Short mmCIF file of N, CA, C and O in Angstrom, two decimals:
data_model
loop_
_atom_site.label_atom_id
_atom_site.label_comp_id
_atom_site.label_asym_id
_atom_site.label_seq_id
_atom_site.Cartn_x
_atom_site.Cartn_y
_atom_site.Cartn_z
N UNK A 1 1.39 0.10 -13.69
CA UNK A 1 2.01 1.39 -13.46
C UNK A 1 1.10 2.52 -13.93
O UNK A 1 1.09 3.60 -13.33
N UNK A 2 0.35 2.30 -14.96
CA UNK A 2 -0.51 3.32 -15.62
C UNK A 2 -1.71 3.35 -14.32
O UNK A 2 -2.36 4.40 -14.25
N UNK A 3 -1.98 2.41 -13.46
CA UNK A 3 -3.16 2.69 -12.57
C UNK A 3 -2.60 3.94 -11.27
O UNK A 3 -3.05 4.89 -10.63
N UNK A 4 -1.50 3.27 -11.43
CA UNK A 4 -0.49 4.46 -10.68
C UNK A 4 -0.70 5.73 -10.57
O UNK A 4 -1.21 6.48 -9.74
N UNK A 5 -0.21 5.80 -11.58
CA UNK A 5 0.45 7.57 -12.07
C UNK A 5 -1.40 7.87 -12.55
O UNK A 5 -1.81 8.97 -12.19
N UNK A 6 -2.16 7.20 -13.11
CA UNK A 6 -3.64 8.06 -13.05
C UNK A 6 -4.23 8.46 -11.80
O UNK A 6 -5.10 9.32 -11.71
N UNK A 7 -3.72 7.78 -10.76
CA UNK A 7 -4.05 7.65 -9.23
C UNK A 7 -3.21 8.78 -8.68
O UNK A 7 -3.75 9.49 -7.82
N UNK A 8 -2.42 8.96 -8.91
CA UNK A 8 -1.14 10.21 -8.42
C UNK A 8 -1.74 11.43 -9.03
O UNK A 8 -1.98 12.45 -8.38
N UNK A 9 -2.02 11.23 -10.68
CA UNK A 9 -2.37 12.96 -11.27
C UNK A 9 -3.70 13.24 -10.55
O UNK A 9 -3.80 14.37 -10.08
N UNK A 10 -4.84 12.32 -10.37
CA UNK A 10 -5.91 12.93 -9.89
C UNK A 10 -5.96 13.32 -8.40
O UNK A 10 -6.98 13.92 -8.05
N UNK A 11 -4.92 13.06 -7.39
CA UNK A 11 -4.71 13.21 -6.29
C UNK A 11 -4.11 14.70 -6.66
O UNK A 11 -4.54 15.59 -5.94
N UNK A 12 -3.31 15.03 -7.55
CA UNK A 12 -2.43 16.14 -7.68
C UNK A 12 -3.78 17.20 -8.21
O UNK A 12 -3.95 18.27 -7.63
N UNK A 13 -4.69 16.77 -9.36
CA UNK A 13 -5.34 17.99 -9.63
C UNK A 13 -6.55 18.06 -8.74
O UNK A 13 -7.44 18.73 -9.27
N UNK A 14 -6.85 17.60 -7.59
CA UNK A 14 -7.97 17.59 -7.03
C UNK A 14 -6.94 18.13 -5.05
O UNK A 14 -7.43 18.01 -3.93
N UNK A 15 -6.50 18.29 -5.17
CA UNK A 15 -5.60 18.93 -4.21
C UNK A 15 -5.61 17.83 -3.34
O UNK A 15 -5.07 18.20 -2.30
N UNK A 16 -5.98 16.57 -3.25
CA UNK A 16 -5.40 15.37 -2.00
C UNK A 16 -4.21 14.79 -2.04
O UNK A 16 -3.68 14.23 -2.99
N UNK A 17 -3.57 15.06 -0.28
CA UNK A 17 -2.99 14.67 0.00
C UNK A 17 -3.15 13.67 1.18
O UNK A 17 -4.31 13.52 1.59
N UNK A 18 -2.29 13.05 1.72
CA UNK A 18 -1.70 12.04 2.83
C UNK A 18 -1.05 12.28 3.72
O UNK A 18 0.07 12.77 3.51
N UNK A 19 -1.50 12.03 5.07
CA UNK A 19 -0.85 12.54 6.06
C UNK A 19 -0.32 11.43 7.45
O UNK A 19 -0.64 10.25 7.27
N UNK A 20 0.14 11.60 8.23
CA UNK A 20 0.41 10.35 9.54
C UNK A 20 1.25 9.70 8.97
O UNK A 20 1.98 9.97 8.01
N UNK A 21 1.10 8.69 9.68
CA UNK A 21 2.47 7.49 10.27
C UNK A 21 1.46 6.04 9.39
O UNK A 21 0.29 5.88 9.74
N UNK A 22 2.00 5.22 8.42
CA UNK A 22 1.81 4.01 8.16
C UNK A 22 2.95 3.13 8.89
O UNK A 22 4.12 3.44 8.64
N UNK A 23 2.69 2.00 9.79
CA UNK A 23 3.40 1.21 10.16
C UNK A 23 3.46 -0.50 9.27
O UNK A 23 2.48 -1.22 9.07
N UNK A 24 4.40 -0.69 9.01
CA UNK A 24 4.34 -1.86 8.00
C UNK A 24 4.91 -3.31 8.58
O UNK A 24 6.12 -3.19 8.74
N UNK A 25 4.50 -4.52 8.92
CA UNK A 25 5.02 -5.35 9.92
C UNK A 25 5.09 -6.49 8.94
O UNK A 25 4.16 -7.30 8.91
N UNK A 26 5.97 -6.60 8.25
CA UNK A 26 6.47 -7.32 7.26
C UNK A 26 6.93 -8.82 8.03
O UNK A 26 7.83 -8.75 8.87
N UNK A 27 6.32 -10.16 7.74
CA UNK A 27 6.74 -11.42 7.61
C UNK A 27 7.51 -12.00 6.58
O UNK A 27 7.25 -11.63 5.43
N UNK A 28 8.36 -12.81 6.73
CA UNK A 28 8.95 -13.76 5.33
C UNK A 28 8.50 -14.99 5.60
O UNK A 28 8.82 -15.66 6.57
N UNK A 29 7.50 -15.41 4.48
CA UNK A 29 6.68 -16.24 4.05
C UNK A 29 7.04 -17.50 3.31
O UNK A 29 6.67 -18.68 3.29
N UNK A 30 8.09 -16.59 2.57
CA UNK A 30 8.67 -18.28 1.59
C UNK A 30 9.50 -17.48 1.12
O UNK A 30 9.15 -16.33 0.89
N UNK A 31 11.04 -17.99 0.83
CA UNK A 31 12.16 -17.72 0.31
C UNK A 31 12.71 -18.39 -0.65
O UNK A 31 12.06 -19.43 -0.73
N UNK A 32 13.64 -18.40 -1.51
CA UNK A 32 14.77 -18.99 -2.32
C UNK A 32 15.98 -18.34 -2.73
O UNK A 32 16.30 -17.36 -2.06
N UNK A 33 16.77 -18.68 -3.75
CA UNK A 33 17.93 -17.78 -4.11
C UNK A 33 17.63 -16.80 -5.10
O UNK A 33 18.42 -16.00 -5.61
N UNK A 34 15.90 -17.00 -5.42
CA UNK A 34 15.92 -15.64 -6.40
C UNK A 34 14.14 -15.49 -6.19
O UNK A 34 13.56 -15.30 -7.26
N UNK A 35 13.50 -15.54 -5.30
CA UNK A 35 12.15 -15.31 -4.76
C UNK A 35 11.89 -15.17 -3.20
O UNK A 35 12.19 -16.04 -2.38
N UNK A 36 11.24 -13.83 -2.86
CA UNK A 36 11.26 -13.85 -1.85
C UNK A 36 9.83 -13.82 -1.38
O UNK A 36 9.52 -12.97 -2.22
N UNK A 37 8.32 -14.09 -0.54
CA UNK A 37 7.26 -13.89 -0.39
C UNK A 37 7.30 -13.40 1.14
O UNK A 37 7.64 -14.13 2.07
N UNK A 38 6.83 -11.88 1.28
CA UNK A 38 6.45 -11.36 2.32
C UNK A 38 4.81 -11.27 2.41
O UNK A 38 3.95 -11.04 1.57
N UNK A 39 4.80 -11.45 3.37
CA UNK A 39 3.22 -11.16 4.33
C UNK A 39 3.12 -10.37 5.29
O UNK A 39 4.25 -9.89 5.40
N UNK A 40 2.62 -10.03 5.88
CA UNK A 40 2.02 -9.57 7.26
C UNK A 40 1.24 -8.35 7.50
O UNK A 40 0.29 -8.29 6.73
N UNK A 41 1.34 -7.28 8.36
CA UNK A 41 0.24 -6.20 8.24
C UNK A 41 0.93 -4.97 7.68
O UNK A 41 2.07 -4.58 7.42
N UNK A 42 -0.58 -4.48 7.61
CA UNK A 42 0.23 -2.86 7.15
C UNK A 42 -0.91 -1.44 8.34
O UNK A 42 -1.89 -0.89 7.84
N UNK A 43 -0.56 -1.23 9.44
CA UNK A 43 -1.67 -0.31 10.47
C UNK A 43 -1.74 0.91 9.52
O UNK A 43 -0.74 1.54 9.19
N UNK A 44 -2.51 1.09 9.26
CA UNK A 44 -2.79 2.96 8.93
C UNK A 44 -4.22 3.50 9.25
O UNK A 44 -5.24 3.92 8.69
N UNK A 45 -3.52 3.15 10.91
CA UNK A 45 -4.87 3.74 11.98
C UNK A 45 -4.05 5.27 12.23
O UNK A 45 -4.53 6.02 13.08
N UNK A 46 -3.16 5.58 11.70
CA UNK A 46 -2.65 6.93 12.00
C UNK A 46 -2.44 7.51 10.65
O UNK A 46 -1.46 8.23 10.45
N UNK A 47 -3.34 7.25 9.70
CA UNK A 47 -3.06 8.11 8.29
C UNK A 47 -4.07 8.84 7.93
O UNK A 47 -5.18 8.34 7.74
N UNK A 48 -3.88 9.84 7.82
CA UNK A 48 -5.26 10.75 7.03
C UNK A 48 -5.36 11.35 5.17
O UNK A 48 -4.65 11.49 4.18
N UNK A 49 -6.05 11.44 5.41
CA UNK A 49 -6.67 12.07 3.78
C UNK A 49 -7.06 13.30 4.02
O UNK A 49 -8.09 13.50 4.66
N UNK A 50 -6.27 14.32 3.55
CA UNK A 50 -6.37 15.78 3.71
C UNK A 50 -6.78 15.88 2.18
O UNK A 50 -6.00 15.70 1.24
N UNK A 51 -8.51 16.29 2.06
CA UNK A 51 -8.90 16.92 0.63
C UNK A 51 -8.89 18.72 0.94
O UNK A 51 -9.11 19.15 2.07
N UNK A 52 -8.67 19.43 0.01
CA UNK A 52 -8.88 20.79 0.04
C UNK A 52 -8.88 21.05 1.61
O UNK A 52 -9.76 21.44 2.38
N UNK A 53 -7.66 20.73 1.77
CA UNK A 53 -7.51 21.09 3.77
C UNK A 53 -7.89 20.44 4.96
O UNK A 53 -7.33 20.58 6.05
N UNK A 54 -8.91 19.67 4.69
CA UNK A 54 -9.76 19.25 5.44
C UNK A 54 -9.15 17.45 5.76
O UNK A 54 -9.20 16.63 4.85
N UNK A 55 -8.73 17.18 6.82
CA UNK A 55 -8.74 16.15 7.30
C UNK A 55 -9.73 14.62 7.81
O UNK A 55 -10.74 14.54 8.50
N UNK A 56 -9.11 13.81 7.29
CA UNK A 56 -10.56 12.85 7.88
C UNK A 56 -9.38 10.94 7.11
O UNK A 56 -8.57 10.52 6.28
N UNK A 57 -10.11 10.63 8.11
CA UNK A 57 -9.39 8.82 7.80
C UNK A 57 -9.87 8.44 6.51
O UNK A 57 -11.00 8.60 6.05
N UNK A 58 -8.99 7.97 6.05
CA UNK A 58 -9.14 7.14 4.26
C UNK A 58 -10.24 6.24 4.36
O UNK A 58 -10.25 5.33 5.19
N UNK A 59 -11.41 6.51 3.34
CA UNK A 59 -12.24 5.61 3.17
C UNK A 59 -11.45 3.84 3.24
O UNK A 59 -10.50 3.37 2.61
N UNK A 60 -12.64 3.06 4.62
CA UNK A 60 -12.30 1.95 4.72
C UNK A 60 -11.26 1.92 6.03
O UNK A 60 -11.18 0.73 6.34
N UNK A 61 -10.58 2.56 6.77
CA UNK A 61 -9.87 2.50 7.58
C UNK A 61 -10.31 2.60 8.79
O UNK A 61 -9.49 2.58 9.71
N UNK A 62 -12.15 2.79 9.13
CA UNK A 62 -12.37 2.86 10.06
C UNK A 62 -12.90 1.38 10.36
O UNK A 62 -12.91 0.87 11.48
N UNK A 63 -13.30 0.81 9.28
CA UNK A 63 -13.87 -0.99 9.38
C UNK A 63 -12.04 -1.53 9.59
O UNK A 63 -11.65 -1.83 10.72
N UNK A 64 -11.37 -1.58 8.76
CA UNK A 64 -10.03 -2.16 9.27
C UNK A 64 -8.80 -1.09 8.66
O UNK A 64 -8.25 -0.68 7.64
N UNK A 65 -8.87 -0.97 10.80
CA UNK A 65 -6.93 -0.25 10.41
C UNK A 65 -6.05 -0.64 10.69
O UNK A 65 -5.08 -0.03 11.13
N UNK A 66 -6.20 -2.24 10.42
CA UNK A 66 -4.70 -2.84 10.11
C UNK A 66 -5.11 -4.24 9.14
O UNK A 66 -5.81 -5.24 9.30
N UNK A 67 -4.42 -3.81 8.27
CA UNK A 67 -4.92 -4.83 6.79
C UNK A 67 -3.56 -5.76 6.35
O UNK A 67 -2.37 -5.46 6.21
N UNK A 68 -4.33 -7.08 6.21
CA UNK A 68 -3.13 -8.14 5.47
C UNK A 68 -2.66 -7.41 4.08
O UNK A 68 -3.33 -6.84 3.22
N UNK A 69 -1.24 -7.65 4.19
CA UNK A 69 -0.24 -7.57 2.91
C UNK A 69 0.58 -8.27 2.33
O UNK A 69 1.21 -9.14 2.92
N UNK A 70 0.70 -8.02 1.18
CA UNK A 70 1.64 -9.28 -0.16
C UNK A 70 2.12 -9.43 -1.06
O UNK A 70 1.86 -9.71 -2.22
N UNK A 71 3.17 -9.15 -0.29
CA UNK A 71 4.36 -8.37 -1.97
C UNK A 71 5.46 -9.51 -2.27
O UNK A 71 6.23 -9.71 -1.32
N UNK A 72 5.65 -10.25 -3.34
CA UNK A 72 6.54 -10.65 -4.00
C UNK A 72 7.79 -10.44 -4.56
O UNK A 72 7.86 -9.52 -5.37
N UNK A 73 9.07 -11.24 -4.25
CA UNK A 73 9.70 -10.15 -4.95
C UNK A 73 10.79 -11.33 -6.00
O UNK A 73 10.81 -12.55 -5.84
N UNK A 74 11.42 -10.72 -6.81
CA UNK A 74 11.99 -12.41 -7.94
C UNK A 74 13.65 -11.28 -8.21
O UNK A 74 13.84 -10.08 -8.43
N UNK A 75 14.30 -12.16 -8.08
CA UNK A 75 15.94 -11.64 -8.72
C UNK A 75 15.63 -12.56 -9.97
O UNK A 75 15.19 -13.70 -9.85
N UNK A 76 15.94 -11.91 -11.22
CA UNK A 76 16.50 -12.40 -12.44
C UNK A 76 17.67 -12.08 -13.12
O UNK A 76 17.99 -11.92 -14.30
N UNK A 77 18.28 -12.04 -11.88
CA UNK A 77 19.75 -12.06 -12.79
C UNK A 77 20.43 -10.56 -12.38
O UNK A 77 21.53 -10.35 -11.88
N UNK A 78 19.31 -9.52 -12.80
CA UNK A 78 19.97 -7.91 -12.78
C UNK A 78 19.60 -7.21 -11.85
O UNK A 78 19.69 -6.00 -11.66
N UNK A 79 18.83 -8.67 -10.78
CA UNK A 79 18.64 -7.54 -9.60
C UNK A 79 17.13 -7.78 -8.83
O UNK A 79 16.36 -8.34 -9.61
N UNK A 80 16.56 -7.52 -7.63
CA UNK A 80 15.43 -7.70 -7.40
C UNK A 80 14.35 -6.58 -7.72
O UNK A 80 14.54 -5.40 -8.03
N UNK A 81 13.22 -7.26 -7.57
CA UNK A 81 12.36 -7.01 -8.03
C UNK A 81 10.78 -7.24 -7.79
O UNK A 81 10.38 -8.40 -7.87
N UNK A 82 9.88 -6.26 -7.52
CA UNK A 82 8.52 -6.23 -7.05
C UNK A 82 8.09 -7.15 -8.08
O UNK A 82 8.89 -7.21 -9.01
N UNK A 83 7.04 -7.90 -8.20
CA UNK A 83 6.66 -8.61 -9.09
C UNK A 83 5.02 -8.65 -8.70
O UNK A 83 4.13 -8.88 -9.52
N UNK A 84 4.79 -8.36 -7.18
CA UNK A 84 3.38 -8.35 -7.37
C UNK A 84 3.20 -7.28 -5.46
O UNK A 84 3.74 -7.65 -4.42
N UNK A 85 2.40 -6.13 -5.61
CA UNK A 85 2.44 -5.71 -4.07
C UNK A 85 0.65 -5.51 -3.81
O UNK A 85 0.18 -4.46 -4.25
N UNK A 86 -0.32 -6.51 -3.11
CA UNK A 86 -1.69 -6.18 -2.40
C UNK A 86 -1.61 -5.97 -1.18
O UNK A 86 -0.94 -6.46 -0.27
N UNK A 87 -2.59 -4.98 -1.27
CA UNK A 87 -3.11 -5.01 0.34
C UNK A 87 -4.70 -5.28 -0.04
O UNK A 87 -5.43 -4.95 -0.97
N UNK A 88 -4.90 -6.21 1.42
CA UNK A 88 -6.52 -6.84 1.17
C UNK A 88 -6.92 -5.50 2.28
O UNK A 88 -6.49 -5.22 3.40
N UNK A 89 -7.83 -4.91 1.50
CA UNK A 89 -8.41 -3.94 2.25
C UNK A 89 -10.00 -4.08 3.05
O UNK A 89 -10.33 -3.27 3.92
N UNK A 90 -10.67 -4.95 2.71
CA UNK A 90 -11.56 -5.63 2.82
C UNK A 90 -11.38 -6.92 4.06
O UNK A 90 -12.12 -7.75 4.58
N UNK A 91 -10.39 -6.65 4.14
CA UNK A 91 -9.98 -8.00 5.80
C UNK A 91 -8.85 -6.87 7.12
O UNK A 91 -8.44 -5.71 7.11
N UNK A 92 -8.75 -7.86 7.92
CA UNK A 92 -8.35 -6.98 8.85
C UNK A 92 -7.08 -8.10 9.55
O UNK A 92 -7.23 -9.25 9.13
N UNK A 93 -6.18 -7.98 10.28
CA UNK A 93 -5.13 -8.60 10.53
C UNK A 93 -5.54 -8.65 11.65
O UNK A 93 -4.87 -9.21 12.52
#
């Protein structure tokens, strides 16, 4: 969470923002009564990176704009829960 929110303030004091349409094409991978494993893609051939106004595609999105994804999720009792979310940015779907 701390990689997070350092990732959010420097977006906030350096004026970048995010722009377009991410499409997310979620598979179920493996299930149980308290684990769930999704896969599949995530396109953000329609997202931009607006620095100080200026528009242009997120470093890496022009080698692959549609990337494998893999989020976990676990009920313990009080509820579900993220337990692990990648995107391989370095591969392409």
């Amino acid at each position: 969470m701390d990689e997070v929110e350092r990732s959010l303030e420097y977006q906030v004091d350096n004026g970048i923002r995010y722009g377009g349409q991410m499409v997310i094409t979620p598979v179920v991978e493996e299930s149980s009564d308290t684990l769930v494993v999704l896969g599949g893609c995530v396109d953000g051939s329609e997202v931009v990176l607006i620095d100080d106004g200026e528009e242009r595609a997120p470093d890496g999105v022009d080698q692959h704009p549609v990337i494998p994804m893999r989020a976990v999720l676990a009920n313990d009792g009080s509820g579900w829960r993220v337990n692990e979310n990648a995107l391989d940015e370095d591969a392409s779907c």
